[in-house]
Coordinates of N, CA and C in Angstrom, one line a residue:
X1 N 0.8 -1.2 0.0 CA 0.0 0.0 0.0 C 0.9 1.3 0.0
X2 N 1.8 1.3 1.1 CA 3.1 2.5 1.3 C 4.0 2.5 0.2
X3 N 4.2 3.2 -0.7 CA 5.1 3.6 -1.6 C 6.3 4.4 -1.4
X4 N 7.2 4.5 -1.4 CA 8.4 5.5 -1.5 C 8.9 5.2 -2.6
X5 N 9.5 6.8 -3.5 CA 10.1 6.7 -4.8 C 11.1 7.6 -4.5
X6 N 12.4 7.6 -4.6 CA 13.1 8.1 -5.0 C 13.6 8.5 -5.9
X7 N 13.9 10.2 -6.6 CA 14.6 10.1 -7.3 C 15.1 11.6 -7.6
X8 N 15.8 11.8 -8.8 CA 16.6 12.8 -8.6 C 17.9 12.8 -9.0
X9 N 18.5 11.7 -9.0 CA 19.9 10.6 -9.3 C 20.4 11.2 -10.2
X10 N 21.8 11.1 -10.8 CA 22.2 11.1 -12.0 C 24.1 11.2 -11.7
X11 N 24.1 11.5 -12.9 CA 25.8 11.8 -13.3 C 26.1 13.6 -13.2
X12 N 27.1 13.6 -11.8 CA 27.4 15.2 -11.7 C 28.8 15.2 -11.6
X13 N 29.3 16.4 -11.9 CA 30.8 16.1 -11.8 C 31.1 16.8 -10.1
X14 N 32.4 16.5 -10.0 CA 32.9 16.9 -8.7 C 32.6 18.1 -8.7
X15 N 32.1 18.7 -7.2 CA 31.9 20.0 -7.2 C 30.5 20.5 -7.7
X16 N 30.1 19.9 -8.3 CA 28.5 19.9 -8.2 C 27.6 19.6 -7.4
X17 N 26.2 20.3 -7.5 CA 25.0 19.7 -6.8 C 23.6 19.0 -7.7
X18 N 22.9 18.1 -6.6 CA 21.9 17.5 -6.9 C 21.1 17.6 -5.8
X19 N 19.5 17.8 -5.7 CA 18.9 17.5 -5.2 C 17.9 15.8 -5.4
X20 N 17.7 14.9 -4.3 CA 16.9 14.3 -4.3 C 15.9 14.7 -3.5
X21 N 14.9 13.8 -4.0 CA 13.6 13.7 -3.4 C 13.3 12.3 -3.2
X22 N 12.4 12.3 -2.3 CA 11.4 11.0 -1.5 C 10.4 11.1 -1.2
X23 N 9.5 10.6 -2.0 CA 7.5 11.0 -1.9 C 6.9 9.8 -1.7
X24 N 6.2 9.6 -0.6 CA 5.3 8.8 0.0 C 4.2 8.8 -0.8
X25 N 3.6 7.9 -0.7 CA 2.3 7.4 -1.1 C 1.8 6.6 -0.4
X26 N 0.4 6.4 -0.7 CA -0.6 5.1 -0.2 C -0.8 5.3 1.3
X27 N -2.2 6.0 1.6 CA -3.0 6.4 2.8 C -2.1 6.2 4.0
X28 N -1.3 7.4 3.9 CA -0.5 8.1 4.8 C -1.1 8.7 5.9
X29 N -1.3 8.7 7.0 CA -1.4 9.3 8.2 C -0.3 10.1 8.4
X30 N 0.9 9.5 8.6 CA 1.6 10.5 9.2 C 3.0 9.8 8.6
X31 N 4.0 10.5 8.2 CA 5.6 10.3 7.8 C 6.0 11.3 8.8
X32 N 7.1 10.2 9.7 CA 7.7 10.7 10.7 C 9.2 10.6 10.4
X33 N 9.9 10.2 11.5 CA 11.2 10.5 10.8 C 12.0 9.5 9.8
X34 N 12.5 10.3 9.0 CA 12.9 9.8 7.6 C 14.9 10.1 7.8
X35 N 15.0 8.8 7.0 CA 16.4 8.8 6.7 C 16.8 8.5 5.6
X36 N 18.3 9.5 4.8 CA 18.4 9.2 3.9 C 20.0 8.4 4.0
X37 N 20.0 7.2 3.5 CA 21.0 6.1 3.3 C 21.8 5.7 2.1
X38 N 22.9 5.5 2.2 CA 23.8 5.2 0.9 C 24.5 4.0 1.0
X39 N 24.4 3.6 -0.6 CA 25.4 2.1 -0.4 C 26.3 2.1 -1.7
X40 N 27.4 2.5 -2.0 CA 28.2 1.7 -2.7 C 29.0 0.4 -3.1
X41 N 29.0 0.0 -4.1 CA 29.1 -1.1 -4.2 C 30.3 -1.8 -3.1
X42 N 30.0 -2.2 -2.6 CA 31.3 -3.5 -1.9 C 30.8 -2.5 -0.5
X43 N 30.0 -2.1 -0.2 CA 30.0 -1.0 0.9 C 29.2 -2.0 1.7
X44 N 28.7 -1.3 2.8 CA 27.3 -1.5 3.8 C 26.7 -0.1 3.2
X45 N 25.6 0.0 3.8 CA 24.7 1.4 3.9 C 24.8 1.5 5.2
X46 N 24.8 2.8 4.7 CA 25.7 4.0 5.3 C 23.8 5.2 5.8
X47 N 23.7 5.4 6.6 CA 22.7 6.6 7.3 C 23.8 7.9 6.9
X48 N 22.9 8.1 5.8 CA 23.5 10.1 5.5 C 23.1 11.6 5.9
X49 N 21.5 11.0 6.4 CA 20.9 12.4 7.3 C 19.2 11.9 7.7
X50 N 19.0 12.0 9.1 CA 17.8 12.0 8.9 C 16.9 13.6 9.6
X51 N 15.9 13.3 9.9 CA 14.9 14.3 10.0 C 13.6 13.7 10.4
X52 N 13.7 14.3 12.0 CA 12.3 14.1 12.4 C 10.7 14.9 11.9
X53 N 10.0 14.7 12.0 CA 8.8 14.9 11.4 C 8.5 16.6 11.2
X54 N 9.5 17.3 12.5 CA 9.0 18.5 13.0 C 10.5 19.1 12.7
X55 N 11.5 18.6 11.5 CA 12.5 19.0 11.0 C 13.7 19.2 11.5
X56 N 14.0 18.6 12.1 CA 14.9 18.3 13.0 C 15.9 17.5 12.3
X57 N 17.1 17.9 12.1 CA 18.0 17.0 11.2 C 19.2 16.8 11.7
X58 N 19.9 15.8 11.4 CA 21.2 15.4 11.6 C 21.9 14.4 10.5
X59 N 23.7 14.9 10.5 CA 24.2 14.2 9.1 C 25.2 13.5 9.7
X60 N 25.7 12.7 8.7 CA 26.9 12.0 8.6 C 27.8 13.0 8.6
X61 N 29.2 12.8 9.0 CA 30.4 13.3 9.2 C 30.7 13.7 8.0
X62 N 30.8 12.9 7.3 CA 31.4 13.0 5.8 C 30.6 13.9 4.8
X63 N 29.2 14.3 5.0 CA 28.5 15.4 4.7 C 28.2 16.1 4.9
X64 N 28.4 16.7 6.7 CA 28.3 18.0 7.4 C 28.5 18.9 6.4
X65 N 27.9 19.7 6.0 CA 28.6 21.4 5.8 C 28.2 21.4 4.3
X66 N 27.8 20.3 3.6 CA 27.8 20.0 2.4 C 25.8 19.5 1.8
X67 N 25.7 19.0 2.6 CA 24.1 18.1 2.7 C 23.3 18.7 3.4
X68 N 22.0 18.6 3.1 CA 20.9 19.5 3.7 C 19.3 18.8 3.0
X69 N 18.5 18.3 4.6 CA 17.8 17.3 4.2 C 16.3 18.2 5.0
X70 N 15.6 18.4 3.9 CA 14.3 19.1 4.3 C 13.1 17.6 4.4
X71 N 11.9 19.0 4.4 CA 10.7 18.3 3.9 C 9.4 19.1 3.6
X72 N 8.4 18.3 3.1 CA 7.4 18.9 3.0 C 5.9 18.0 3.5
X73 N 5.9 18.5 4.8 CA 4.8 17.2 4.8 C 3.4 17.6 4.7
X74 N 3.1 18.6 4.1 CA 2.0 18.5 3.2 C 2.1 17.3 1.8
X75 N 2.7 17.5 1.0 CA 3.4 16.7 0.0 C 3.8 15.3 0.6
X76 N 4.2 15.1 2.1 CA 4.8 13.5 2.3 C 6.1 13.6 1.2
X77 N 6.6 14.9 1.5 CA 8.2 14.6 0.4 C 9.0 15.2 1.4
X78 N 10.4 14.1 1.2 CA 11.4 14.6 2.0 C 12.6 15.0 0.9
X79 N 13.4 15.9 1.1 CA 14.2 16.0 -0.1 C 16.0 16.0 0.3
X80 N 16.8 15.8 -0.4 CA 18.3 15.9 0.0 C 19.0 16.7 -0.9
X81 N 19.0 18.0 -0.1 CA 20.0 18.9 -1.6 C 21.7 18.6 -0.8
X82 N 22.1 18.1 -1.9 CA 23.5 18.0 -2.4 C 24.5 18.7 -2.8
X83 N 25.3 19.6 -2.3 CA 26.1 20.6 -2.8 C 27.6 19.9 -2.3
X84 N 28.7 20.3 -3.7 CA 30.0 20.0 -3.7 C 30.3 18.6 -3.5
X85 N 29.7 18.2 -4.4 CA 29.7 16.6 -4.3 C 31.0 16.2 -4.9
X86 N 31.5 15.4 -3.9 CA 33.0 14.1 -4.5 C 32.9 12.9 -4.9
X87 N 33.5 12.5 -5.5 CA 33.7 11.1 -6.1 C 33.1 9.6 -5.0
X88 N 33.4 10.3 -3.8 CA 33.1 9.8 -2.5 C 31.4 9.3 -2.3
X89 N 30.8 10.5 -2.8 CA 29.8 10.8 -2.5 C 28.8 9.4 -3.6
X90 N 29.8 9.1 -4.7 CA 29.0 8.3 -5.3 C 28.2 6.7 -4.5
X91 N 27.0 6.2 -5.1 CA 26.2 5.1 -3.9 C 24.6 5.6 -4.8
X92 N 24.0 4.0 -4.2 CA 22.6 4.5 -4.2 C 22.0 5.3 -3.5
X93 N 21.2 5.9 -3.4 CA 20.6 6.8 -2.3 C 19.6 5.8 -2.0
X94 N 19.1 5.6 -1.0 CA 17.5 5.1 -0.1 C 16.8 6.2 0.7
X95 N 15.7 5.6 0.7 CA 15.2 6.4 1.5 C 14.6 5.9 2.2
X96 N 14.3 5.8 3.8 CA 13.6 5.5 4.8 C 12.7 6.0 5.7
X97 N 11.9 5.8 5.7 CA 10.8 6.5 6.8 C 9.4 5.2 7.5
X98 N 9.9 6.1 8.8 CA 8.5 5.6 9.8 C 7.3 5.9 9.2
X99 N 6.4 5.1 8.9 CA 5.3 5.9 8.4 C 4.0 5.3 9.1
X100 N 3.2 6.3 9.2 CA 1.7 5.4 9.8 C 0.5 6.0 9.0
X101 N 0.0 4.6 8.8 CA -0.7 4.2 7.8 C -2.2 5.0 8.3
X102 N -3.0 5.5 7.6 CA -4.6 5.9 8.5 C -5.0 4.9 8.8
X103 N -5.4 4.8 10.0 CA -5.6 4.1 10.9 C -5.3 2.8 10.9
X104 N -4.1 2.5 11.4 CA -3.1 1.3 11.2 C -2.3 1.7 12.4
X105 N -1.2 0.9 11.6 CA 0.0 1.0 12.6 C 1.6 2.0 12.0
X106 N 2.5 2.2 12.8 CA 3.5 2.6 12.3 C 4.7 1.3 11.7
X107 N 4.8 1.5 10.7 CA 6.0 0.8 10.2 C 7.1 1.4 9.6
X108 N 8.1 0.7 8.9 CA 9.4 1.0 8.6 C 9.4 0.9 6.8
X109 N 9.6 1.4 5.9 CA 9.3 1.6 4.5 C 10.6 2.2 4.3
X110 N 11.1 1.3 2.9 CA 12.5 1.7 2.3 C 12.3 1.9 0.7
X111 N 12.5 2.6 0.0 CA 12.1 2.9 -1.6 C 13.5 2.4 -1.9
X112 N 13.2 2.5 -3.2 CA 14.0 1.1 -4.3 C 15.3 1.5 -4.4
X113 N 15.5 3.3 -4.5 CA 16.9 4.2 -4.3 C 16.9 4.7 -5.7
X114 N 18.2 5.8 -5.7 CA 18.6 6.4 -7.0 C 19.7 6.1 -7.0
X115 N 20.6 6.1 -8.3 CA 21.5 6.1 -8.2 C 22.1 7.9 -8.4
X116 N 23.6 7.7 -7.8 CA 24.3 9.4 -8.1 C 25.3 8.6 -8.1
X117 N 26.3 9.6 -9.5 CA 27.5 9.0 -9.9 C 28.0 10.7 -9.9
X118 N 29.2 10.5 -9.0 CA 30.0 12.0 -9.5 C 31.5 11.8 -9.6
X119 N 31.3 12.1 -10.8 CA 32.8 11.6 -11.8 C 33.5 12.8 -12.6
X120 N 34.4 12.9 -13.0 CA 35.2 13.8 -13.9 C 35.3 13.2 -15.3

């Protein structure tokens, strides 16, 4: 029923930005806090910023100063603007969020990811 789609992805060179997005669907009550996660190949996933419902955010080390994770919960869209992106930075993007369903329960929802490649 719960949908998350990610996307936004693409090919940027070093020193560029991208924004992603993450839009919920399917009789949403409430999207609470959301995280956004990265996996490169031969990696684990990696937690890159989350954001509680009432915008409240926190990043990874490695993207302090650089990453900036909003939202819109009118929309049920959480977004990750990306500035001065490194080669480092390349990985799928995920997206995760608590979500509670109208009149249900709260669960855990992961969307399929984007990819971001930033290359020279």
């Amino acid at each position: 029923q719960v949908q998350l789609v990610e996307s936004g992805g693409g090919l940027v060179q070093p020193g560029g930005s991208l924004i992603l997005s993450c839009a919920a669907s399917g009789g949403i009550f409430s999207m609470n806090t959301v995280g956004w996660y990265r996996q490169a190949p031969g990696n684990q996933r990696e937690l890159v910023a989350i954001i509680t419902k009432w915008g409240s955010a926190d990043y990874a080390d490695s993207v302090k100063g650089r990453f900036t994770v909003s939202r819109d919960n009118a929309k049920n869209t959480v977004y990750l603007q990306m500035n001065n992106l490194k080669p480092g930075d390349t990985a799928v993007y995920y997206c995760n969020a608590d979500i509670q369903i109208t009149g249900g329960t709260l669960s855990d929802y992961w969307g399929q990811g984007t990819q971001v490649t930033v290359s020279s």
